[in-house]
Each structure stands twice: as C-alpha cells, then as structure tokens.
C-alpha cells in the first residue's frame, strides 16, 4: 500500500469552521500542523475556535468573519484565497444551511439565501481557488455536498438540488484539473450529528439511529478519500450501499420510496 501524500505546506481555509463538520475539519487539519483561516459569521465563536486550536496545536490561525450568502462576504473570502502571501493550499467549502419547509411555504428569500450560500459561495470560492492554486501547481478543494443530492426530496427540494449541483460541479472540475497538481473532491455525507438540523428547525425524530453519522468520522473519511484522489466521497459502508441501491433502482421506484418517508 502506498503512503498518502504529505499535506500541503500552505494554509487551509475552512468555511463554517465553528460548528459541526467545519469544526471537525478545523481540529483535524490543525492536528496535522496546518495553519488555518477560519470563516463563519459569528466572530466570538471564530475567536474561540482559533484560540482552542492555537493552544492545542501551536498553529497560525486567522479569523475571517463573513456572511457567505452575500456578495460582499464571498468577495472578502475570495480575496483571501487569491492572496499570494500565506497562500491557501486547501479550501474546504463547508458552510451550508438547510430549509426543512415545503417548497412554497417558505419565503422565496429564504430559498434564495440557502442557494446563495450552498451553491453561490461554492462557485465563487472555487473559482478563486482554481485560479490561485493552478498558478502555483498545487492545492486541494473539498466541497461538502450531501447524499441528499442523489435523491429527489420533497421537504428540502431546493437543498437537494443545490447539493446535486455541488457534486456535479466538483466532478466536472476534476476532469479539467487533471494533471494541474490541484485535486477536488465532493464530500457527500448522510445525516450527521451537528447543529444543522436544529438551525433548520427540522423534526428528525423519525430518523433511525443507524442513519446518524459522527462528524469526526465523516471528516476523517473525507480527507482520506480526497488525498487518495477519490472525486466523489461517500463516507461509511451503509451510505455507500444505499447509493448503490439508488443507482440501480428505476428512478420511479426511488421517488416512491422517498415519498413514503
Ligand atoms: N449535518 C448533516 O446531516 C449534513 C449532511 C450532509 C451534508 N451536510 C453539509 O455539511 C455542511 C456543514 O454542515 P453542518 O452540519 O456542519 O452544519 P452546522 O453544524 O449547522 O454548522 C454550520 C457552520 O456554517 C456557518 N455558517 C452558517 N451560515 C453561514 C453563512 N451565511 N456564512 C458563513 N458561514 C455560515 C456556521 O457559523 P455561523 O452561524 O456563525 O455563520 C457554522 O460554523 C453543510 O454544507 C451541509 O449542507 C450536513
């Protein structure tokens, strides 16, 4: 078995770094000795996460408060990604929100804000990163997508469609980036215990225990896959098996199964 390639020397930028999967990415990358740029909206939580990883792992940490559902927030983070001093070698596009409302029941502005964050910020930040990283001939991008992107969803239809875009976009870019020294992975977790569902005010009481994943495990598998050159990473055997079923069953059967949940 060949050893995984060493981590890149430059900074790693993590969006949504203060909670859930982003906090797991932050701690794991810091444990590898990576210097970090942490992005989220809430400055106090960013400072607290920065202090924690500086103390534990003696790494350099910048905090960059930004609302990535806005053009200004995206522009500020894209500018940091393009910066040549303290270059960003790893971009983790992780910040995202859900909207557990029937389409039409939630205001259009809420649907739009979710797409601006879950899709728009991934587009803008990846654009900046591909430019800067290909010029240096090195880098890695992990776009946190979701298994939701593989199945039609009633209550979260816009969310699922957005994640389908993130996966397809990442997969397409992997073809363009081949041989450039820059790799890209769409990380597609299933249900993961984080703040995500509480923020979306989702009632998850009907979700069976076996479907819940641990954020640290998702991140460990996602990073290992990214470094092994896996373009679409689906952590855990149970979700890999579910996706095999989704791919082999007729789409009408998939829709029927999903509609009964
Ligand atoms: N949890 C799951 O079951 C699950 C499953 C599949 C995929 N995912 C995906 O995984 C990613 C991370 O989700 P999570 O479950 O870790 O969520 P989480 O625990 O709710 O954490 C969300 C993070 O994103 C930040 N954030 C939220 N809105 C933002 C904005 N407008 N601009 C910048 N930062 C923002 C939050 O900080 P602030 O509020 O301070 O900004 C926080 O740091 C998302 O893309 C999600 O779609 C989650």
CSV table of C-alpha atoms and ligand atoms in Angstrom, one decimal:
chain,number,residue,atom,x,y,z
A,1,UNK,CA,0.0,0.0,0.0
A,2,UNK,CA,1.4,3.5,-0.9
A,3,UNK,CA,1.6,6.1,1.8
A,4,UNK,CA,-0.8,9.1,1.4
A,5,UNK,CA,0.9,12.2,0.0
A,6,UNK,CA,2.0,14.7,2.7
A,7,UNK,CA,-0.3,17.6,3.5
A,8,UNK,CA,0.3,20.8,1.6
A,9,UNK,CA,2.6,23.4,3.1
A,10,UNK,CA,0.2,26.4,2.8
A,11,UNK,CA,-2.8,27.5,4.8
A,12,UNK,CA,-6.1,25.6,4.9
A,13,UNK,CA,-9.2,27.8,4.7
A,14,UNK,CA,-12.4,26.3,6.3
A,15,UNK,CA,-15.8,27.8,5.8
A,16,UNK,CA,-18.4,27.2,8.5
A,17,UNK,CA,-15.4,26.4,10.8
A,18,UNK,CA,-17.1,27.0,14.2
A,19,UNK,CA,-19.6,24.1,14.4
A,20,UNK,CA,-20.3,20.5,13.1
A,21,UNK,CA,-18.3,19.3,10.2
A,22,UNK,CA,-16.3,22.5,9.9
A,23,UNK,CA,-15.2,22.4,13.5
A,24,UNK,CA,-14.1,18.7,12.9
A,25,UNK,CA,-12.2,19.8,9.7
A,26,UNK,CA,-10.5,22.6,11.7
A,27,UNK,CA,-9.4,20.4,14.6
A,28,UNK,CA,-8.1,17.6,12.3
A,29,UNK,CA,-6.2,20.0,9.9
A,30,UNK,CA,-4.7,21.8,12.9
A,31,UNK,CA,-3.6,18.4,14.4
A,32,UNK,CA,-1.8,17.8,11.1
A,33,UNK,CA,0.1,21.1,11.8
A,34,UNK,CA,-1.7,23.1,9.1
A,35,UNK,CA,-2.0,26.9,9.5
A,36,UNK,CA,-5.6,28.0,9.2
A,37,UNK,CA,-8.0,30.6,8.0
A,38,UNK,CA,-11.4,30.2,9.7
A,39,UNK,CA,-14.6,31.6,8.2
A,40,UNK,CA,-18.1,31.9,9.6
A,41,UNK,CA,-20.4,34.8,10.6
A,42,UNK,CA,-20.1,34.8,14.4
A,43,UNK,CA,-16.8,36.5,15.4
A,44,UNK,CA,-16.9,35.3,19.1
A,45,UNK,CA,-17.2,31.6,18.0
A,46,UNK,CA,-14.4,32.1,15.4
A,47,UNK,CA,-12.1,33.6,18.1
A,48,UNK,CA,-12.9,30.8,20.5
A,49,UNK,CA,-12.2,28.1,17.9
A,50,UNK,CA,-9.0,29.9,16.9
A,51,UNK,CA,-7.8,30.1,20.5
A,52,UNK,CA,-8.5,26.4,21.0
A,53,UNK,CA,-6.5,25.2,18.1
A,54,UNK,CA,-3.7,27.7,18.6
A,55,UNK,CA,-3.3,26.4,22.2
A,56,UNK,CA,-3.6,22.7,21.4
A,57,UNK,CA,-1.6,22.5,18.1
A,58,UNK,CA,0.6,25.6,18.0
A,59,UNK,CA,-0.5,26.6,14.5
A,60,UNK,CA,-1.1,30.1,13.0
A,61,UNK,CA,-4.8,30.9,12.8
A,62,UNK,CA,-6.5,33.8,11.0
A,63,UNK,CA,-10.2,34.5,11.6
A,64,UNK,CA,-12.2,36.0,8.7
A,65,UNK,CA,-15.8,36.8,9.7
A,66,UNK,CA,-18.0,36.8,6.6
A,67,UNK,CA,-21.6,36.0,5.6
A,68,UNK,CA,-21.1,33.8,2.6
A,69,UNK,CA,-24.7,34.2,1.5
A,70,UNK,CA,-23.8,37.7,0.4
A,71,UNK,CA,-21.7,39.0,-2.5
A,72,UNK,CA,-19.5,41.1,-0.1
A,73,UNK,CA,-18.9,38.1,2.2
A,74,UNK,CA,-17.9,35.9,-0.8
A,75,UNK,CA,-15.7,38.7,-2.2
A,76,UNK,CA,-13.8,39.1,1.0
A,77,UNK,CA,-13.1,35.4,1.3
A,78,UNK,CA,-12.2,35.1,-2.4
A,79,UNK,CA,-9.7,37.9,-2.0
A,80,UNK,CA,-8.0,36.0,0.8
A,81,UNK,CA,-7.9,32.9,-1.3
A,82,UNK,CA,-6.2,34.8,-4.2
A,83,UNK,CA,-3.6,36.4,-1.8
A,84,UNK,CA,-0.1,35.2,-2.6
A,85,UNK,CA,1.4,35.7,0.9
A,86,UNK,CA,0.4,32.9,3.2
A,87,UNK,CA,-1.1,31.0,0.3
A,88,UNK,CA,-4.2,28.9,0.7
A,89,UNK,CA,-3.4,25.3,-0.4
A,90,UNK,CA,-6.5,23.7,1.0
A,91,UNK,CA,-10.0,25.0,0.6
A,92,UNK,CA,-12.9,23.4,2.5
A,93,UNK,CA,-16.2,24.7,1.2
A,94,UNK,CA,-18.3,23.5,4.1
A,95,UNK,CA,-20.6,26.3,5.2
A,96,UNK,CA,-24.2,25.4,4.4
A,97,UNK,CA,-27.7,25.5,5.7
A,98,UNK,CA,-30.9,23.5,5.3
A,99,UNK,CA,-34.5,24.6,4.9
A,100,UNK,CA,-37.0,21.9,6.1
A,101,UNK,CA,-40.0,23.6,4.7
A,102,UNK,CA,-42.3,22.6,1.9
A,103,UNK,CA,-41.4,24.5,-1.3
A,104,UNK,CA,-43.8,27.4,-1.5
A,105,UNK,CA,-44.3,27.5,2.3
A,106,UNK,CA,-41.1,29.3,3.0
A,107,UNK,CA,-40.5,32.8,1.7
A,108,UNK,CA,-38.6,32.9,-1.7
A,109,UNK,CA,-35.9,35.0,0.1
A,110,UNK,CA,-35.1,32.0,2.4
A,111,UNK,CA,-34.8,29.6,-0.6
A,112,UNK,CA,-32.6,32.2,-2.3
A,113,UNK,CA,-30.4,32.7,0.7
A,114,UNK,CA,-29.8,29.0,1.0
A,115,UNK,CA,-28.8,28.7,-2.6
A,116,UNK,CA,-26.6,31.8,-2.4
A,117,UNK,CA,-24.7,30.1,0.5
A,118,UNK,CA,-24.8,26.4,-0.5
A,119,UNK,CA,-24.2,26.9,-4.3
A,120,UNK,CA,-23.2,30.6,-4.9
A,121,UNK,CA,-20.4,30.7,-2.3
A,122,UNK,CA,-19.0,27.3,-3.5
A,123,UNK,CA,-18.9,28.7,-7.1
A,124,UNK,CA,-17.2,32.0,-6.1
A,125,UNK,CA,-14.6,30.5,-3.7
A,126,UNK,CA,-13.8,27.5,-6.0
A,127,UNK,CA,-13.3,30.0,-8.9
A,128,UNK,CA,-10.8,32.0,-6.8
A,129,UNK,CA,-9.1,28.8,-5.6
A,130,UNK,CA,-8.7,27.1,-9.0
A,131,UNK,CA,-7.1,30.3,-10.3
A,132,UNK,CA,-4.7,30.7,-7.5
A,133,UNK,CA,-3.9,27.0,-7.0
A,134,UNK,CA,-3.4,26.1,-10.7
A,135,UNK,CA,-0.9,29.1,-10.9
A,136,UNK,CA,1.1,27.5,-8.1
A,137,UNK,CA,0.6,24.0,-9.4
A,138,UNK,CA,-0.7,22.6,-6.1
A,139,UNK,CA,-3.8,22.5,-3.9
A,140,UNK,CA,-6.8,20.7,-2.8
A,141,UNK,CA,-10.5,21.6,-2.7
A,142,UNK,CA,-13.1,19.7,-0.8
A,143,UNK,CA,-16.7,20.8,-1.5
A,144,UNK,CA,-19.0,19.5,1.2
A,145,UNK,CA,-22.1,18.2,-0.6
A,146,UNK,CA,-24.6,15.6,0.6
A,147,UNK,CA,-26.1,12.3,-0.2
A,148,UNK,CA,-29.3,14.4,-0.5
A,149,UNK,CA,-28.0,15.4,-3.9
A,150,UNK,CA,-28.5,11.9,-5.2
A,151,UNK,CA,-32.2,11.6,-4.3
A,152,UNK,CA,-35.3,13.7,-5.0
A,153,UNK,CA,-36.5,15.4,-1.8
A,154,UNK,CA,-40.0,16.7,-1.1
A,155,UNK,CA,-39.4,18.9,2.0
A,156,UNK,CA,-35.9,20.0,1.1
A,157,UNK,CA,-36.2,20.1,-2.6
A,158,UNK,CA,-34.1,23.2,-3.2
A,159,UNK,CA,-31.4,21.9,-0.7
A,160,UNK,CA,-31.2,18.6,-2.5
A,161,UNK,CA,-31.0,20.2,-6.0
A,162,UNK,CA,-28.3,22.6,-4.7
A,163,UNK,CA,-26.2,19.7,-3.4
A,164,UNK,CA,-26.7,17.8,-6.7
A,165,UNK,CA,-25.1,20.9,-8.3
A,166,UNK,CA,-22.2,20.9,-5.9
A,167,UNK,CA,-21.4,17.2,-6.6
A,168,UNK,CA,-21.8,17.6,-10.4
A,169,UNK,CA,-19.7,20.8,-10.4
A,170,UNK,CA,-16.9,19.2,-8.4
A,171,UNK,CA,-16.9,16.0,-10.6
A,172,UNK,CA,-16.8,18.1,-13.8
A,173,UNK,CA,-14.0,20.3,-12.5
A,174,UNK,CA,-11.9,17.2,-11.5
A,175,UNK,CA,-11.7,16.4,-15.3
A,176,UNK,CA,-10.4,20.0,-16.0
A,177,UNK,CA,-7.9,19.9,-13.1
A,178,UNK,CA,-6.3,16.5,-14.0
A,179,UNK,CA,-2.6,17.0,-14.3
A,180,UNK,CA,-2.7,20.5,-12.8
A,181,UNK,CA,-1.5,19.5,-9.3
A,182,UNK,CA,-4.9,20.6,-7.9
A,183,UNK,CA,-7.4,18.0,-6.8
A,184,UNK,CA,-11.0,18.3,-6.0
A,185,UNK,CA,-13.5,16.1,-4.0
A,186,UNK,CA,-17.2,16.3,-3.4
A,187,UNK,CA,-17.8,15.0,0.1
A,188,UNK,CA,-21.3,13.6,0.4
A,189,UNK,CA,-22.2,12.7,4.0
A,190,UNK,CA,-25.5,11.3,5.1
A,191,UNK,CA,-27.3,12.5,8.3
A,192,UNK,CA,-24.6,13.8,10.6
A,193,UNK,CA,-24.9,14.9,14.2
A,194,UNK,CA,-24.2,18.7,14.1
A,195,UNK,CA,-26.1,21.9,14.7
A,196,UNK,CA,-27.5,21.7,11.1
A,197,UNK,CA,-31.0,20.2,11.8
A,198,UNK,CA,-31.6,22.4,14.9
A,199,UNK,CA,-30.7,25.5,12.9
A,200,UNK,CA,-33.2,24.4,10.2
A,201,UNK,CA,-35.8,23.7,12.9
A,202,UNK,CA,-36.2,20.2,11.4
A,203,UNK,CA,-38.0,17.4,13.3
A,204,UNK,CA,-35.6,14.5,13.0
A,205,UNK,CA,-37.4,12.2,15.5
A,206,UNK,CA,-38.4,9.8,12.7
A,207,UNK,CA,-34.8,9.3,11.5
A,208,UNK,CA,-33.5,5.8,12.6
A,209,UNK,CA,-30.4,5.8,14.8
A,210,UNK,CA,-28.4,3.8,12.2
A,211,UNK,CA,-28.6,6.7,9.8
A,212,UNK,CA,-26.8,9.1,12.0
A,213,UNK,CA,-23.1,9.7,11.5
A,214,UNK,CA,-20.4,11.2,13.7
A,215,UNK,CA,-18.8,14.4,12.3
A,216,UNK,CA,-15.2,13.4,13.1
A,217,UNK,CA,-15.7,10.1,11.2
A,218,UNK,CA,-17.1,11.8,8.2
A,219,UNK,CA,-14.2,14.3,8.1
A,220,UNK,CA,-11.6,11.6,8.6
A,221,UNK,CA,-13.0,9.5,5.7
A,222,UNK,CA,-13.5,12.6,3.5
A,223,UNK,CA,-9.9,13.8,4.0
A,224,UNK,CA,-8.5,10.3,3.4
A,225,UNK,CA,-10.6,9.9,0.2
A,226,UNK,CA,-9.5,13.4,-1.0
A,227,UNK,CA,-5.9,12.5,-0.5
A,228,UNK,CA,-6.4,9.2,-2.3
A,229,UNK,CA,-7.8,11.1,-5.3
A,230,UNK,CA,-11.4,10.0,-4.8
A,231,UNK,CA,-13.6,12.5,-6.6
A,232,UNK,CA,-17.0,11.7,-5.0
A,233,UNK,CA,-16.6,10.6,-1.4
A,234,UNK,CA,-19.5,9.0,0.4
A,235,UNK,CA,-18.4,8.1,4.0
A,236,UNK,CA,-19.4,4.8,5.6
A,237,UNK,CA,-20.4,1.5,4.1
A,238,UNK,CA,-24.0,1.9,5.0
A,239,UNK,CA,-24.4,5.1,2.8
A,240,UNK,CA,-22.3,3.6,0.0
A,241,UNK,CA,-24.7,0.6,0.0
A,242,UNK,CA,-27.7,2.9,0.0
A,243,UNK,CA,-26.3,4.8,-3.0
A,244,UNK,CA,-25.7,1.6,-4.9
A,245,UNK,CA,-29.4,0.9,-4.5
A,246,UNK,CA,-30.3,4.5,-5.6
A,247,UNK,CA,-28.3,4.0,-8.7
A,248,UNK,CA,-29.6,0.6,-9.7
A,249,UNK,CA,-33.3,1.1,-8.9
A,250,UNK,CA,-35.5,2.7,-11.5
A,251,UNK,CA,-35.9,6.4,-10.7
A,252,UNK,CA,-39.7,6.0,-10.3
A,253,UNK,CA,-39.1,3.4,-7.5
A,254,UNK,CA,-36.6,5.8,-5.8
A,255,UNK,CA,-39.3,8.6,-5.9
A,256,UNK,CA,-41.9,6.2,-4.5
A,257,UNK,CA,-39.6,5.1,-1.6
A,258,UNK,CA,-38.6,8.7,-0.8
A,259,UNK,CA,-42.3,9.9,-0.9
A,260,UNK,CA,-43.2,7.3,1.8
A,261,UNK,CA,-40.7,8.7,4.4
B,1,LIG,N1,-25.4,17.6,9.3
B,1,LIG,C1,-25.8,16.9,8.3
B,1,LIG,O1,-26.6,15.9,8.5
B,1,LIG,C2,-25.3,17.1,6.9
B,1,LIG,C3,-25.4,16.1,6.0
B,1,LIG,C4,-24.9,16.2,4.7
B,1,LIG,C5,-24.3,17.4,4.3
B,1,LIG,N2,-24.2,18.4,5.3
B,1,LIG,C6,-23.5,19.6,4.8
B,1,LIG,O2,-22.4,19.8,5.7
B,1,LIG,C7,-22.0,21.2,5.7
B,1,LIG,C8,-21.8,21.6,7.1
B,1,LIG,O3,-23.0,21.4,7.9
B,1,LIG,P1,-23.0,21.1,9.4
B,1,LIG,O4,-24.0,20.0,9.6
B,1,LIG,O5,-21.6,21.0,10.0
B,1,LIG,O6,-23.7,22.5,9.9
B,1,LIG,P2,-23.7,23.3,11.3
B,1,LIG,O7,-23.3,22.4,12.5
B,1,LIG,O8,-25.0,24.0,11.4
B,1,LIG,O9,-22.5,24.4,11.1
B,1,LIG,C9,-22.7,25.4,10.1
B,1,LIG,C10,-21.5,26.3,10.1
B,1,LIG,O10,-21.6,27.2,9.0
B,1,LIG,C11,-21.6,28.5,9.4
B,1,LIG,N3,-22.5,29.3,8.6
B,1,LIG,C12,-23.8,29.2,8.6
B,1,LIG,N4,-24.3,30.2,7.7
B,1,LIG,C13,-23.3,30.9,7.2
B,1,LIG,C14,-23.1,32.0,6.3
B,1,LIG,N5,-24.2,32.6,5.8
B,1,LIG,N6,-21.9,32.4,6.1
B,1,LIG,C15,-20.8,31.8,6.6
B,1,LIG,N7,-20.9,30.8,7.5
B,1,LIG,C16,-22.1,30.3,7.8
B,1,LIG,C17,-22.0,28.5,10.9
B,1,LIG,O11,-21.5,29.5,11.7
B,1,LIG,P3,-22.3,31.0,11.8
B,1,LIG,O12,-23.7,30.6,12.1
B,1,LIG,O13,-21.6,31.7,12.9
B,1,LIG,O14,-22.1,31.6,10.5
B,1,LIG,C18,-21.3,27.2,11.3
B,1,LIG,O15,-19.9,27.4,11.5
B,1,LIG,C19,-23.2,21.9,5.0
B,1,LIG,O16,-22.8,22.3,3.7
B,1,LIG,C20,-24.3,20.9,5.0
B,1,LIG,O17,-25.2,21.1,3.9
B,1,LIG,C21,-24.6,18.3,6.5
